[in-house]
Amino acid sequence: MSAETRAMACRQEALTLADGVVLRSRLWHPSGEGPWPALLMRQPYGHRIASTVTYAHPSWWASHGFLVVVQDVRGQGESGGSFGGFGQEAADTSATHAWVRQLPECNGRLGAYGFSYQGLTQLTGAEATPPPECTAPAMTGLDERRHWSCEGGAHWWQLGLGWGLQLAALQAQRRGDTKAWLEIRRSLDDSTYLRDGPRLLQRHDPDGMAWTWFQNEPAMDKQWTVHRVPKTWLQRPMLLIGGWWDPHLVGLLDLWHRSKAAGGQPSLHIGPASHLQWWPETQQLMLEFFQQHLQDRPPLEPTPAQQLWNITRHRWDAIPTPEAIGPSSWGLRGHGLACIDPSDGALLADGEGEGRVVIVHDPWRPVPAIGGHLGTPPGPANRLAVDQRSDVATFTSVPLGDELLLSGQPLLCLNALADQPGFDLCISLSRLPAQADSVEQLSTGVLRVRGGEALQNVRRSVTLQPLQVTLDPGDRLRISIAAAAWPAIGVNPGHDVVPCGAPSPDHRVVTLTLELAGSTLQLNPFDSGRLKLD
């Protein structure tokens, strides 16, 4: 009997924790055989969904000889207790591991899978808890600030509100509050959540993670939690799956570095994926990983342990050595017209920055965010029309004479000041193909400055999303600089009286001056240890 036609069994099961809270799970496994190694997913969205937005249905995994356990975390779905977010998961994960291992259908071997929230539940456990045989965390991270809610000192606006309201709606449904559920749903349907989202979170989920994050100041380290992974867990086989247009990519890379530092040998695959749209081969990649480490079945044709999807070549690359990447630095030069005349702003390979440019940010018409890892929809985008705006400064290289590999995390440094006590630097790195009238956005980043510091002419550093691209001879490279990326991040009001968010009558026009002398665009390679991951 083939795996696809093997009869399946499915049933409900419950775990009663030491404090009396009952966690509900659904189990799938082949009929009439066993016991089997277990695959565990712990998630907050209802075990009947089982993350099928990105994963094959649990019955598919079970058809390959696994006991699959999908559990509702505390306070969500059909489980009891109150939902407390990430902080509740370490103890509950440890108890669940012990419970799964002793199920009669389990042979004692345990692996974990899942992405996003389900990725984090794989990683947090009590320090003395025996490690799972293997884990496959995807698109997740440990730092609630840098990996889950903020970037460059700015909260993720659209993503943070959208996810927070999803969790708030689940809580409203759980308590039978249809009115609250419908109010939240309508705000998401008509996009009014971009303005009303904070009020809705405060009203309907005031103790939730999302509202707590929005109350925290991104610059205050002590307000934020970084979760710990037991060292022995980091040393076990780990399959890390990420996407170039996923907001949690730096969190996944942080896990990769942490595992290597602990003595592990993690496998890393970053593909052409956003948070909810993956490449088709990921299911087979994960299956072979679990078969190897839970069923002792090495793949017939092993996949390389480290793979980076080349965004422009549409192929898998190995992680290149630093010597294969170059040039490593560019300077920005302009003579005052980089917002008006695309020929004025230049990006100079191994060159010195020079000149200045003034950008006027009008909050009535903030520069929009498109594509990338924070835009909606995420992914590749042609920013030709955005770059033609007079409040976007562009700096473009000459046509390349040779093929150019860009691999790692871009970092832009330049002096900037404003005439108001608050401004944002919103950066895009793009490719201008030789044979097309388009601007292919490759990576984006943001830096938020608030208070008196914004009035000072000091050096600013903006970290962009990591990337892997090859440019062809004749292509050009471009840096675009704006003072907004709405609604990916809230609009900076130019002062501290009102919070960043949807434009309001209290938002000020901000004049931003970029001093280009000494400006640099650098690229930190993946394996260099210089990536900004937290």
Short mmCIF file of C-alpha atoms in Angstrom, two decimals:
data_model
loop_
_atom_site.label_atom_id
_atom_site.label_comp_id
_atom_site.label_asym_id
_atom_site.label_seq_id
_atom_site.Cartn_x
_atom_site.Cartn_y
_atom_site.Cartn_z
CA MET A 1 0.00 0.00 0.00
CA SER A 2 1.42 3.38 -0.98
CA ALA A 3 1.77 6.21 1.51
CA GLU A 4 -0.93 8.18 -0.31
CA THR A 5 -3.54 5.38 -0.02
CA ARG A 6 -2.73 4.17 3.50
CA ALA A 7 -5.79 4.26 5.79
CA MET A 8 -5.71 7.00 8.38
CA ALA A 9 -7.01 7.23 11.92
CA CYS A 10 -7.91 10.52 13.58
CA ARG A 11 -9.05 11.25 17.11
CA GLN A 12 -9.16 13.90 19.82
CA GLU A 13 -6.94 13.79 22.89
CA ALA A 14 -6.44 15.97 25.97
CA LEU A 15 -3.55 16.78 28.28
CA THR A 16 -4.30 18.03 31.79
CA LEU A 17 -1.48 20.26 33.03
CA ALA A 18 -0.25 20.52 36.60
CA ASP A 19 -2.35 23.65 37.18
CA GLY A 20 -5.51 21.91 35.96
CA VAL A 21 -5.67 23.55 32.52
CA VAL A 22 -6.66 21.13 29.76
CA LEU A 23 -4.92 21.37 26.37
CA ARG A 24 -6.83 19.81 23.47
CA SER A 25 -5.18 18.10 20.52
CA ARG A 26 -6.12 16.24 17.37
CA LEU A 27 -4.07 13.18 16.43
CA TRP A 28 -3.57 11.58 12.99
CA HIS A 29 -1.73 8.32 12.35
CA PRO A 30 -1.80 5.30 10.03
CA SER A 31 -4.36 2.63 10.92
CA GLY A 32 -3.33 -0.75 12.29
CA GLU A 33 0.40 -0.22 12.62
CA GLY A 34 2.74 1.57 14.95
CA PRO A 35 3.92 2.88 17.19
CA TRP A 36 5.35 5.76 15.16
CA PRO A 37 7.63 8.75 15.67
CA ALA A 38 5.63 11.85 16.49
CA LEU A 39 5.44 15.20 14.73
CA LEU A 40 4.13 17.91 17.05
CA MET A 41 2.70 21.31 16.19
CA ARG A 42 1.51 23.67 18.95
CA GLN A 43 -0.51 26.61 17.58
CA PRO A 44 -3.06 29.31 18.56
CA TYR A 45 -5.36 29.33 15.51
CA GLY A 46 -7.42 26.16 15.98
CA HIS A 47 -6.09 22.65 15.54
CA ARG A 48 -8.59 21.87 12.78
CA ILE A 49 -6.80 24.37 10.52
CA ALA A 50 -3.41 22.82 11.39
CA SER A 51 -1.46 25.56 9.55
CA THR A 52 -2.67 24.27 6.19
CA VAL A 53 -2.21 27.81 4.90
CA THR A 54 1.41 26.73 4.31
CA TYR A 55 1.68 23.03 5.29
CA ALA A 56 0.26 19.85 3.84
CA HIS A 57 -2.66 18.46 5.82
CA PRO A 58 -1.64 16.32 8.83
CA SER A 59 -3.09 13.25 7.12
CA TRP A 60 -0.37 13.58 4.45
CA TRP A 61 2.36 13.54 7.07
CA ALA A 62 0.66 10.62 8.82
CA SER A 63 0.51 8.72 5.53
CA HIS A 64 4.31 8.68 5.59
CA GLY A 65 4.44 6.86 8.90
CA PHE A 66 4.17 9.57 11.54
CA LEU A 67 1.92 10.21 14.50
CA VAL A 68 0.91 13.85 13.98
CA VAL A 69 -0.21 15.85 17.01
CA VAL A 70 -1.66 19.34 16.50
CA GLN A 71 -2.42 21.06 19.79
CA ASP A 72 -4.29 24.23 20.67
CA VAL A 73 -2.10 26.28 23.00
CA ARG A 74 -3.40 27.48 26.34
CA GLY A 75 -6.33 29.87 26.01
CA GLN A 76 -6.89 29.29 22.28
CA GLY A 77 -9.04 27.00 20.18
CA GLU A 78 -10.56 24.27 22.31
CA SER A 79 -7.92 24.40 25.06
CA GLY A 80 -8.64 25.78 28.50
CA GLY A 81 -6.97 28.58 30.41
CA SER A 82 -6.18 32.18 29.49
CA PHE A 83 -4.01 33.07 26.53
CA GLY A 84 -0.83 34.82 27.64
CA GLY A 85 1.21 34.79 24.44
CA PHE A 86 4.77 33.63 24.04
CA GLY A 87 5.60 33.76 27.74
CA GLN A 88 3.26 30.85 28.55
CA GLU A 89 4.77 28.43 26.09
CA ALA A 90 8.02 27.17 27.65
CA ALA A 91 6.39 25.28 30.51
CA ASP A 92 3.46 24.07 28.39
CA THR A 93 5.81 22.89 25.62
CA SER A 94 7.87 20.85 28.10
CA ALA A 95 4.76 19.20 29.55
CA THR A 96 3.43 18.47 26.06
CA HIS A 97 6.68 16.83 24.96
CA ALA A 98 6.58 14.41 27.91
CA TRP A 99 2.92 13.65 27.21
CA VAL A 100 3.40 12.99 23.49
CA ARG A 101 6.35 10.66 24.08
CA GLN A 102 4.22 8.42 26.33
CA LEU A 103 1.19 8.22 24.01
CA PRO A 104 0.58 4.58 23.04
CA GLU A 105 0.85 5.49 19.34
CA CYS A 106 4.30 7.12 19.84
CA ASN A 107 7.54 5.14 19.75
CA GLY A 108 9.24 7.73 21.97
CA ARG A 109 10.85 9.76 19.17
CA LEU A 110 9.65 13.33 18.77
CA GLY A 111 10.06 16.01 16.14
CA ALA A 112 8.41 19.44 15.94
CA TYR A 113 7.23 21.50 13.00
CA GLY A 114 5.41 24.76 12.32
CA PHE A 115 6.01 28.36 11.33
CA SER A 116 5.55 31.79 12.89
CA TYR A 117 3.96 31.32 16.35
CA GLN A 118 4.18 27.57 15.80
CA GLY A 119 7.88 28.02 15.07
CA LEU A 120 8.50 29.66 18.43
CA THR A 121 6.62 26.97 20.38
CA GLN A 122 9.15 24.45 19.03
CA LEU A 123 12.00 26.35 20.61
CA THR A 124 10.95 27.44 24.09
CA GLY A 125 11.10 24.84 26.82
CA ALA A 126 12.33 24.47 30.37
CA GLU A 127 16.12 24.25 30.44
CA ALA A 128 16.21 20.68 31.79
CA THR A 129 13.64 19.34 29.31
CA PRO A 130 15.03 16.56 27.10
CA PRO A 131 15.40 17.96 23.59
CA PRO A 132 13.24 16.75 20.73
CA GLU A 133 15.08 14.55 18.27
CA CYS A 134 14.77 17.28 15.65
CA THR A 135 12.94 20.55 14.94
CA ALA A 136 11.92 22.42 11.79
CA PRO A 137 11.13 26.01 12.82
CA ALA A 138 10.12 28.20 9.90
CA MET A 139 9.76 31.98 9.65
CA THR A 140 10.11 32.76 13.34
CA GLY A 141 12.47 34.35 15.86
CA LEU A 142 13.16 34.85 19.55
CA ASP A 143 13.26 38.64 19.95
CA GLU A 144 9.77 40.11 20.42
CA ARG A 145 11.03 43.47 19.24
CA ARG A 146 13.35 42.92 16.27
CA HIS A 147 11.91 39.60 15.07
CA TRP A 148 8.21 40.14 15.74
CA SER A 149 7.08 43.74 15.90
CA CYS A 150 9.64 46.46 15.11
CA GLU A 151 12.34 47.46 12.68
CA GLY A 152 14.79 50.33 12.90
CA GLY A 153 12.96 51.76 15.91
CA ALA A 154 9.56 51.72 14.16
CA HIS A 155 6.65 49.40 14.91
CA TRP A 156 5.36 47.23 12.08
CA TRP A 157 2.08 49.05 11.56
CA GLN A 158 0.05 47.12 9.02
CA LEU A 159 1.39 43.69 9.96
CA GLY A 160 1.29 44.31 13.71
CA LEU A 161 -2.27 45.61 13.70
CA GLY A 162 -3.51 42.93 11.34
CA TRP A 163 -2.07 40.04 13.35
CA GLY A 164 -3.07 41.56 16.67
CA LEU A 165 -6.66 41.98 15.49
CA GLN A 166 -6.74 38.40 14.25
CA LEU A 167 -5.83 37.22 17.75
CA ALA A 168 -8.34 39.65 19.26
CA ALA A 169 -11.09 38.26 17.00
CA LEU A 170 -10.23 34.72 18.09
CA GLN A 171 -10.60 35.78 21.71
CA ALA A 172 -13.92 37.51 20.94
CA GLN A 173 -15.20 34.35 19.25
CA ARG A 174 -14.04 32.30 22.21
CA ARG A 175 -16.08 34.37 24.67
CA GLY A 176 -19.08 34.54 22.34
CA ASP A 177 -18.80 38.28 21.62
CA THR A 178 -20.21 38.39 18.09
CA LYS A 179 -20.40 42.19 18.06
CA ALA A 180 -16.69 42.56 18.78
CA TRP A 181 -15.80 39.89 16.21
CA LEU A 182 -17.82 41.65 13.50
CA GLU A 183 -16.36 45.06 14.36
CA ILE A 184 -12.84 43.69 14.02
CA ARG A 185 -13.67 41.79 10.83
CA ARG A 186 -15.21 44.86 9.16
CA SER A 187 -12.18 46.98 10.00
CA LEU A 188 -9.94 44.44 8.26
CA ASP A 189 -12.29 44.12 5.28
CA ASP A 190 -12.45 47.87 4.60
CA SER A 191 -8.90 48.72 5.81
CA THR A 192 -10.15 51.13 8.48
CA TYR A 193 -8.02 49.14 10.93
CA LEU A 194 -5.06 51.15 9.65
CA ARG A 195 -6.51 54.11 11.54
CA ASP A 196 -8.77 52.45 14.11
CA GLY A 197 -6.62 49.41 14.88
CA PRO A 198 -5.03 50.73 18.10
CA ARG A 199 -8.45 51.66 19.50
CA LEU A 200 -9.83 48.23 18.60
CA LEU A 201 -6.92 46.41 20.21
CA GLN A 202 -7.20 48.48 23.36
CA ARG A 203 -10.94 47.84 23.56
CA HIS A 204 -11.09 44.16 22.63
CA ASP A 205 -7.70 42.71 23.66
CA PRO A 206 -6.05 45.15 26.09
CA ASP A 207 -3.83 42.45 27.62
CA GLY A 208 -2.83 40.90 24.30
CA MET A 209 0.70 40.72 22.93
CA ALA A 210 0.07 43.07 20.04
CA TRP A 211 -1.32 45.91 22.15
CA THR A 212 1.51 45.43 24.67
CA TRP A 213 4.06 45.68 21.87
CA PHE A 214 2.52 48.88 20.55
CA GLN A 215 2.78 50.35 24.05
CA ASN A 216 6.46 49.45 24.31
CA GLU A 217 9.07 51.91 23.11
CA PRO A 218 11.28 50.31 20.44
CA ALA A 219 14.36 52.12 21.77
CA MET A 220 13.95 50.81 25.35
CA ASP A 221 15.70 47.43 25.57
CA LYS A 222 14.33 46.61 29.04
CA GLN A 223 10.73 46.70 27.80
CA TRP A 224 11.28 43.79 25.42
CA THR A 225 11.60 40.03 25.85
CA VAL A 226 14.10 37.81 24.06
CA HIS A 227 13.17 34.16 24.53
CA ARG A 228 15.74 31.48 25.28
CA VAL A 229 16.25 28.11 23.64
CA PRO A 230 17.83 25.38 25.77
CA LYS A 231 21.36 24.82 24.48
CA THR A 232 20.81 21.09 24.02
CA TRP A 233 17.87 21.85 21.73
CA LEU A 234 20.05 24.09 19.55
CA GLN A 235 22.53 21.24 19.19
CA ARG A 236 19.98 18.78 17.77
CA PRO A 237 19.21 18.56 14.03
CA MET A 238 17.36 21.70 12.97
CA LEU A 239 15.82 22.58 9.61
CA LEU A 240 15.36 26.34 9.21
CA ILE A 241 13.03 27.57 6.44
CA GLY A 242 12.81 31.25 5.56
CA GLY A 243 11.67 33.55 2.79
CA TRP A 244 13.17 36.69 1.27
CA TRP A 245 9.84 38.51 1.70
CA ASP A 246 9.08 37.26 5.19
CA PRO A 247 9.25 39.81 8.04
CA HIS A 248 10.79 37.20 10.39
CA LEU A 249 13.82 36.44 8.18
CA VAL A 250 16.34 38.10 10.49
CA GLY A 251 14.89 36.04 13.35
CA LEU A 252 15.51 32.84 11.40
CA LEU A 253 19.08 33.89 10.62
CA ASP A 254 19.56 34.66 14.30
CA LEU A 255 18.50 31.08 15.10
CA TRP A 256 20.95 29.79 12.51
CA HIS A 257 23.82 31.67 14.15
CA ARG A 258 22.73 30.67 17.67
CA SER A 259 22.58 26.99 16.74
CA LYS A 260 26.03 27.08 15.15
CA ALA A 261 27.45 28.89 18.18
CA ALA A 262 26.00 26.16 20.44
CA GLY A 263 27.70 23.43 18.43
CA GLY A 264 24.77 22.49 16.22
CA GLN A 265 24.76 21.94 12.48
CA PRO A 266 21.52 23.59 11.37
CA SER A 267 20.26 23.36 7.82
CA LEU A 268 19.22 26.71 6.30
CA HIS A 269 16.97 27.23 3.28
CA ILE A 270 15.85 30.74 2.30
CA GLY A 271 13.56 30.63 -0.69
CA PRO A 272 11.22 32.70 -2.89
CA ALA A 273 8.60 32.99 -0.18
CA SER A 274 6.53 35.43 1.80
CA HIS A 275 5.07 34.58 5.19
CA LEU A 276 2.03 32.79 3.73
CA GLN A 277 3.19 31.86 0.23
CA TRP A 278 5.97 29.24 0.06
CA TRP A 279 7.71 27.40 -2.74
CA PRO A 280 6.14 23.96 -3.45
CA GLU A 281 9.20 21.83 -2.67
CA THR A 282 9.23 22.78 1.03
CA GLN A 283 6.93 19.88 1.94
CA GLN A 284 9.28 17.31 0.43
CA LEU A 285 12.27 19.05 2.00
CA MET A 286 10.70 18.76 5.45
CA LEU A 287 9.53 15.20 4.86
CA GLU A 288 13.03 14.01 3.98
CA PHE A 289 14.40 15.80 7.04
CA PHE A 290 11.95 14.07 9.38
CA GLN A 291 12.41 10.71 7.67
CA GLN A 292 16.15 10.98 8.18
CA HIS A 293 16.08 12.01 11.83
CA LEU A 294 12.97 10.20 13.07
CA GLN A 295 12.81 7.13 10.81
CA ASP A 296 16.53 6.65 10.06
CA ARG A 297 15.89 6.96 6.31
CA PRO A 298 18.52 9.17 4.65
CA PRO A 299 17.34 10.74 1.37
CA LEU A 300 18.47 9.06 -1.84
CA GLU A 301 19.63 12.41 -3.21
CA PRO A 302 20.60 14.63 -0.27
CA THR A 303 19.71 18.31 -0.54
CA PRO A 304 22.53 20.74 0.29
CA ALA A 305 22.40 21.77 3.93
CA GLN A 306 22.53 25.50 3.10
CA GLN A 307 20.60 26.97 0.17
CA LEU A 308 19.80 30.54 -0.84
CA TRP A 309 17.36 31.23 -3.65
CA ASN A 310 18.87 33.69 -6.09
CA ILE A 311 16.07 36.21 -6.61
CA THR A 312 17.10 37.31 -10.09
CA ARG A 313 18.60 34.03 -11.38
CA HIS A 314 15.67 31.91 -10.12
CA ARG A 315 17.96 29.15 -8.88
CA TRP A 316 19.43 27.79 -5.65
CA ASP A 317 22.88 29.01 -4.62
CA ALA A 318 25.24 27.93 -1.91
CA ILE A 319 26.19 30.57 0.65
CA PRO A 320 29.06 32.37 -1.11
CA THR A 321 32.39 33.18 0.43
CA PRO A 322 33.04 36.89 1.13
CA GLU A 323 35.58 36.89 -1.69
CA ALA A 324 32.83 36.10 -4.23
CA ILE A 325 30.86 39.24 -3.33
CA GLY A 326 31.74 42.69 -4.50
CA PRO A 327 32.21 45.55 -4.64
CA SER A 328 31.62 45.81 -0.90
CA SER A 329 30.90 49.55 -0.71
CA TRP A 330 29.19 52.31 -2.67
CA GLY A 331 28.99 56.05 -2.06
CA LEU A 332 25.99 58.35 -2.70
CA ARG A 333 26.48 61.56 -4.66
CA GLY A 334 23.97 64.27 -5.54
CA HIS A 335 23.85 67.96 -6.36
CA GLY A 336 20.44 68.85 -4.98
CA LEU A 337 18.13 67.41 -7.64
CA ALA A 338 18.08 63.70 -6.68
CA CYS A 339 14.32 64.01 -5.94
CA ILE A 340 13.57 65.55 -9.33
CA ASP A 341 16.15 64.44 -11.87
CA PRO A 342 17.11 60.73 -11.82
CA SER A 343 20.41 61.57 -13.48
CA ASP A 344 21.46 63.80 -10.55
CA GLY A 345 21.74 61.12 -7.86
CA ALA A 346 24.62 58.68 -8.40
CA LEU A 347 25.58 55.44 -6.64
CA LEU A 348 29.34 55.06 -6.96
CA ALA A 349 31.01 51.64 -6.63
CA ASP A 350 33.99 51.99 -4.28
CA GLY A 351 33.44 55.75 -4.54
CA GLU A 352 33.19 58.66 -2.08
CA GLY A 353 29.86 60.19 -1.13
CA GLU A 354 29.37 63.86 -2.01
CA GLY A 355 26.75 66.63 -1.91
CA ARG A 356 23.35 66.90 -0.28
CA VAL A 357 19.66 66.54 -1.03
CA VAL A 358 16.55 67.94 0.66
CA ILE A 359 13.35 65.86 0.93
CA VAL A 360 10.03 67.45 1.95
CA HIS A 361 7.71 64.95 3.62
CA ASP A 362 4.02 65.94 3.44
CA PRO A 363 1.95 63.69 5.75
CA TRP A 364 -1.13 64.34 3.60
CA ARG A 365 0.42 62.19 0.85
CA PRO A 366 2.98 59.90 2.50
CA VAL A 367 5.19 57.77 0.27
CA PRO A 368 3.57 54.32 0.03
CA ALA A 369 5.24 51.02 0.89
CA ILE A 370 5.05 48.42 -1.86
CA GLY A 371 6.07 44.77 -1.82
CA GLY A 372 9.10 43.59 0.08
CA HIS A 373 8.86 41.95 3.51
CA LEU A 374 6.57 44.56 5.13
CA GLY A 375 4.31 45.61 2.25
CA THR A 376 0.88 44.17 1.47
CA PRO A 377 0.97 42.20 -0.69
CA PRO A 378 4.57 41.25 0.04
CA GLY A 379 7.09 40.11 -2.55
CA PRO A 380 8.67 41.50 -5.71
CA ALA A 381 7.48 44.93 -6.80
CA ASN A 382 8.12 47.45 -9.56
CA ARG A 383 8.69 50.76 -7.78
CA LEU A 384 9.09 52.82 -10.96
CA ALA A 385 6.07 55.01 -10.16
CA VAL A 386 7.11 55.48 -6.51
CA ASP A 387 10.63 56.52 -7.49
CA GLN A 388 9.19 59.17 -9.79
CA ARG A 389 7.68 61.06 -6.84
CA SER A 390 9.35 64.34 -5.91
CA ASP A 391 9.62 63.27 -2.25
CA VAL A 392 11.80 60.26 -3.09
CA ALA A 393 15.54 60.74 -3.68
CA THR A 394 17.15 58.20 -5.99
CA PHE A 395 20.81 57.32 -6.48
CA THR A 396 21.60 55.08 -9.44
CA SER A 397 24.81 53.40 -10.56
CA VAL A 398 26.18 53.38 -14.08
CA PRO A 399 25.47 50.24 -16.11
CA LEU A 400 27.51 47.34 -14.80
CA GLY A 401 30.36 46.09 -16.92
CA ASP A 402 30.40 42.66 -15.30
CA GLU A 403 28.07 40.32 -13.48
CA LEU A 404 27.62 41.33 -9.83
CA LEU A 405 26.59 39.11 -6.90
CA LEU A 406 24.90 40.79 -3.93
CA SER A 407 24.66 38.39 -0.99
CA GLY A 408 24.01 39.35 2.62
CA GLN A 409 22.47 42.25 4.50
CA PRO A 410 22.71 45.77 3.06
CA LEU A 411 23.56 48.63 5.43
CA LEU A 412 23.21 52.29 4.42
CA CYS A 413 25.04 54.97 6.44
CA LEU A 414 24.74 58.73 5.93
CA ASN A 415 24.25 61.96 7.84
CA ALA A 416 20.66 63.19 8.12
CA LEU A 417 18.77 65.86 10.07
CA ALA A 418 15.31 67.40 10.01
CA ASP A 419 13.71 70.73 10.84
CA GLN A 420 11.27 68.96 13.20
CA PRO A 421 11.94 66.68 16.18
CA GLY A 422 11.11 63.49 14.34
CA PHE A 423 11.63 61.84 10.95
CA ASP A 424 11.88 58.44 9.25
CA LEU A 425 14.40 57.17 6.72
CA CYS A 426 12.74 54.59 4.45
CA ILE A 427 15.24 52.91 2.13
CA SER A 428 14.84 50.67 -0.89
CA LEU A 429 17.54 48.86 -2.86
CA SER A 430 16.53 48.04 -6.43
CA ARG A 431 17.73 46.65 -9.73
CA LEU A 432 17.16 48.48 -13.01
CA PRO A 433 17.37 45.76 -15.68
CA ALA A 434 19.29 46.63 -18.80
CA GLN A 435 16.51 45.67 -21.19
CA ALA A 436 13.42 46.82 -19.30
CA ASP A 437 11.79 50.05 -18.14
CA SER A 438 11.27 48.92 -14.57
CA VAL A 439 12.70 49.29 -11.07
CA GLU A 440 12.79 45.86 -9.41
CA GLN A 441 12.76 46.37 -5.66
CA LEU A 442 15.14 43.94 -3.96
CA SER A 443 15.28 44.96 -0.31
CA THR A 444 13.90 47.59 2.07
CA GLY A 445 14.70 49.00 5.50
CA VAL A 446 13.64 51.78 7.86
CA LEU A 447 15.08 53.96 10.62
CA ARG A 448 12.92 56.04 12.96
CA VAL A 449 14.33 59.09 14.78
CA ARG A 450 12.29 60.98 17.39
CA GLY A 451 13.01 63.86 19.74
CA GLY A 452 15.78 66.42 19.76
CA GLU A 453 18.21 63.98 18.17
CA ALA A 454 16.35 64.45 14.90
CA LEU A 455 17.58 68.06 14.76
CA GLN A 456 21.23 66.99 14.95
CA ASN A 457 23.38 66.39 11.88
CA VAL A 458 24.71 62.96 12.88
CA ARG A 459 25.43 59.69 11.16
CA ARG A 460 22.45 57.38 10.70
CA SER A 461 22.59 53.65 9.92
CA VAL A 462 19.72 51.82 8.22
CA THR A 463 19.69 48.02 8.03
CA LEU A 464 17.86 46.45 5.09
CA GLN A 465 16.34 43.00 4.55
CA PRO A 466 18.94 40.36 3.56
CA LEU A 467 19.05 39.28 -0.07
CA GLN A 468 20.72 37.05 -2.67
CA VAL A 469 20.74 38.47 -6.21
CA THR A 470 22.91 38.46 -9.29
CA LEU A 471 22.95 41.53 -11.52
CA ASP A 472 23.77 41.19 -15.22
CA PRO A 473 26.13 43.37 -17.26
CA GLY A 474 24.19 46.47 -18.24
CA ASP A 475 21.98 46.40 -15.14
CA ARG A 476 22.05 49.33 -12.74
CA LEU A 477 21.73 49.40 -8.96
CA ARG A 478 19.64 52.02 -7.16
CA ILE A 479 19.13 53.33 -3.63
CA SER A 480 15.84 55.16 -3.03
CA ILE A 481 15.30 57.30 0.08
CA ALA A 482 11.93 58.52 1.36
CA ALA A 483 10.57 59.77 4.68
CA ALA A 484 7.56 57.40 4.82
CA ALA A 485 6.55 53.84 3.97
CA TRP A 486 2.84 53.92 4.68
CA PRO A 487 1.12 51.76 5.85
CA ALA A 488 3.95 49.28 6.47
CA ILE A 489 5.03 51.65 9.23
CA GLY A 490 3.02 54.42 10.85
CA VAL A 491 3.70 57.94 9.63
CA ASN A 492 6.13 59.88 11.83
CA PRO A 493 4.25 63.00 13.05
CA GLY A 494 7.46 65.06 13.32
CA HIS A 495 7.10 65.54 17.09
CA ASP A 496 6.34 63.61 20.28
CA VAL A 497 2.90 65.02 21.12
CA VAL A 498 1.04 62.41 19.04
CA PRO A 499 2.11 58.83 18.31
CA CYS A 500 3.24 57.57 14.94
CA GLY A 501 0.36 56.16 12.96
CA ALA A 502 -2.26 57.20 10.43
CA PRO A 503 -1.88 60.80 9.21
CA SER A 504 -3.71 63.35 11.35
CA PRO A 505 -4.13 67.15 11.53
CA ASP A 506 -1.35 67.13 14.13
CA HIS A 507 1.21 65.61 11.78
CA ARG A 508 3.77 68.16 10.63
CA VAL A 509 5.45 68.70 7.29
CA VAL A 510 9.08 67.64 7.76
CA THR A 511 12.02 68.93 5.77
CA LEU A 512 14.75 66.30 5.77
CA THR A 513 18.32 67.09 4.74
CA LEU A 514 20.66 64.30 3.69
CA GLU A 515 24.37 65.09 3.87
CA LEU A 516 26.01 62.67 1.44
CA ALA A 517 29.69 63.23 2.24
CA GLY A 518 30.97 60.01 3.78
CA SER A 519 27.80 58.10 2.88
CA THR A 520 28.20 54.36 2.26
CA LEU A 521 26.15 51.40 1.16
CA GLN A 522 27.78 48.23 2.47
CA LEU A 523 26.93 44.54 2.31
CA ASN A 524 27.49 42.25 5.29
CA PRO A 525 27.84 38.60 4.08
CA PHE A 526 25.64 35.94 5.67
CA ASP A 527 28.45 34.01 7.33
CA SER A 528 30.48 37.02 8.42
CA GLY A 529 29.00 37.42 11.90
CA ARG A 530 28.23 41.08 11.14
CA LEU A 531 24.53 40.72 10.33
CA LYS A 532 22.24 42.87 12.46
CA LEU A 533 19.87 40.23 13.82
CA ASP A 534 18.64 41.70 17.11
#
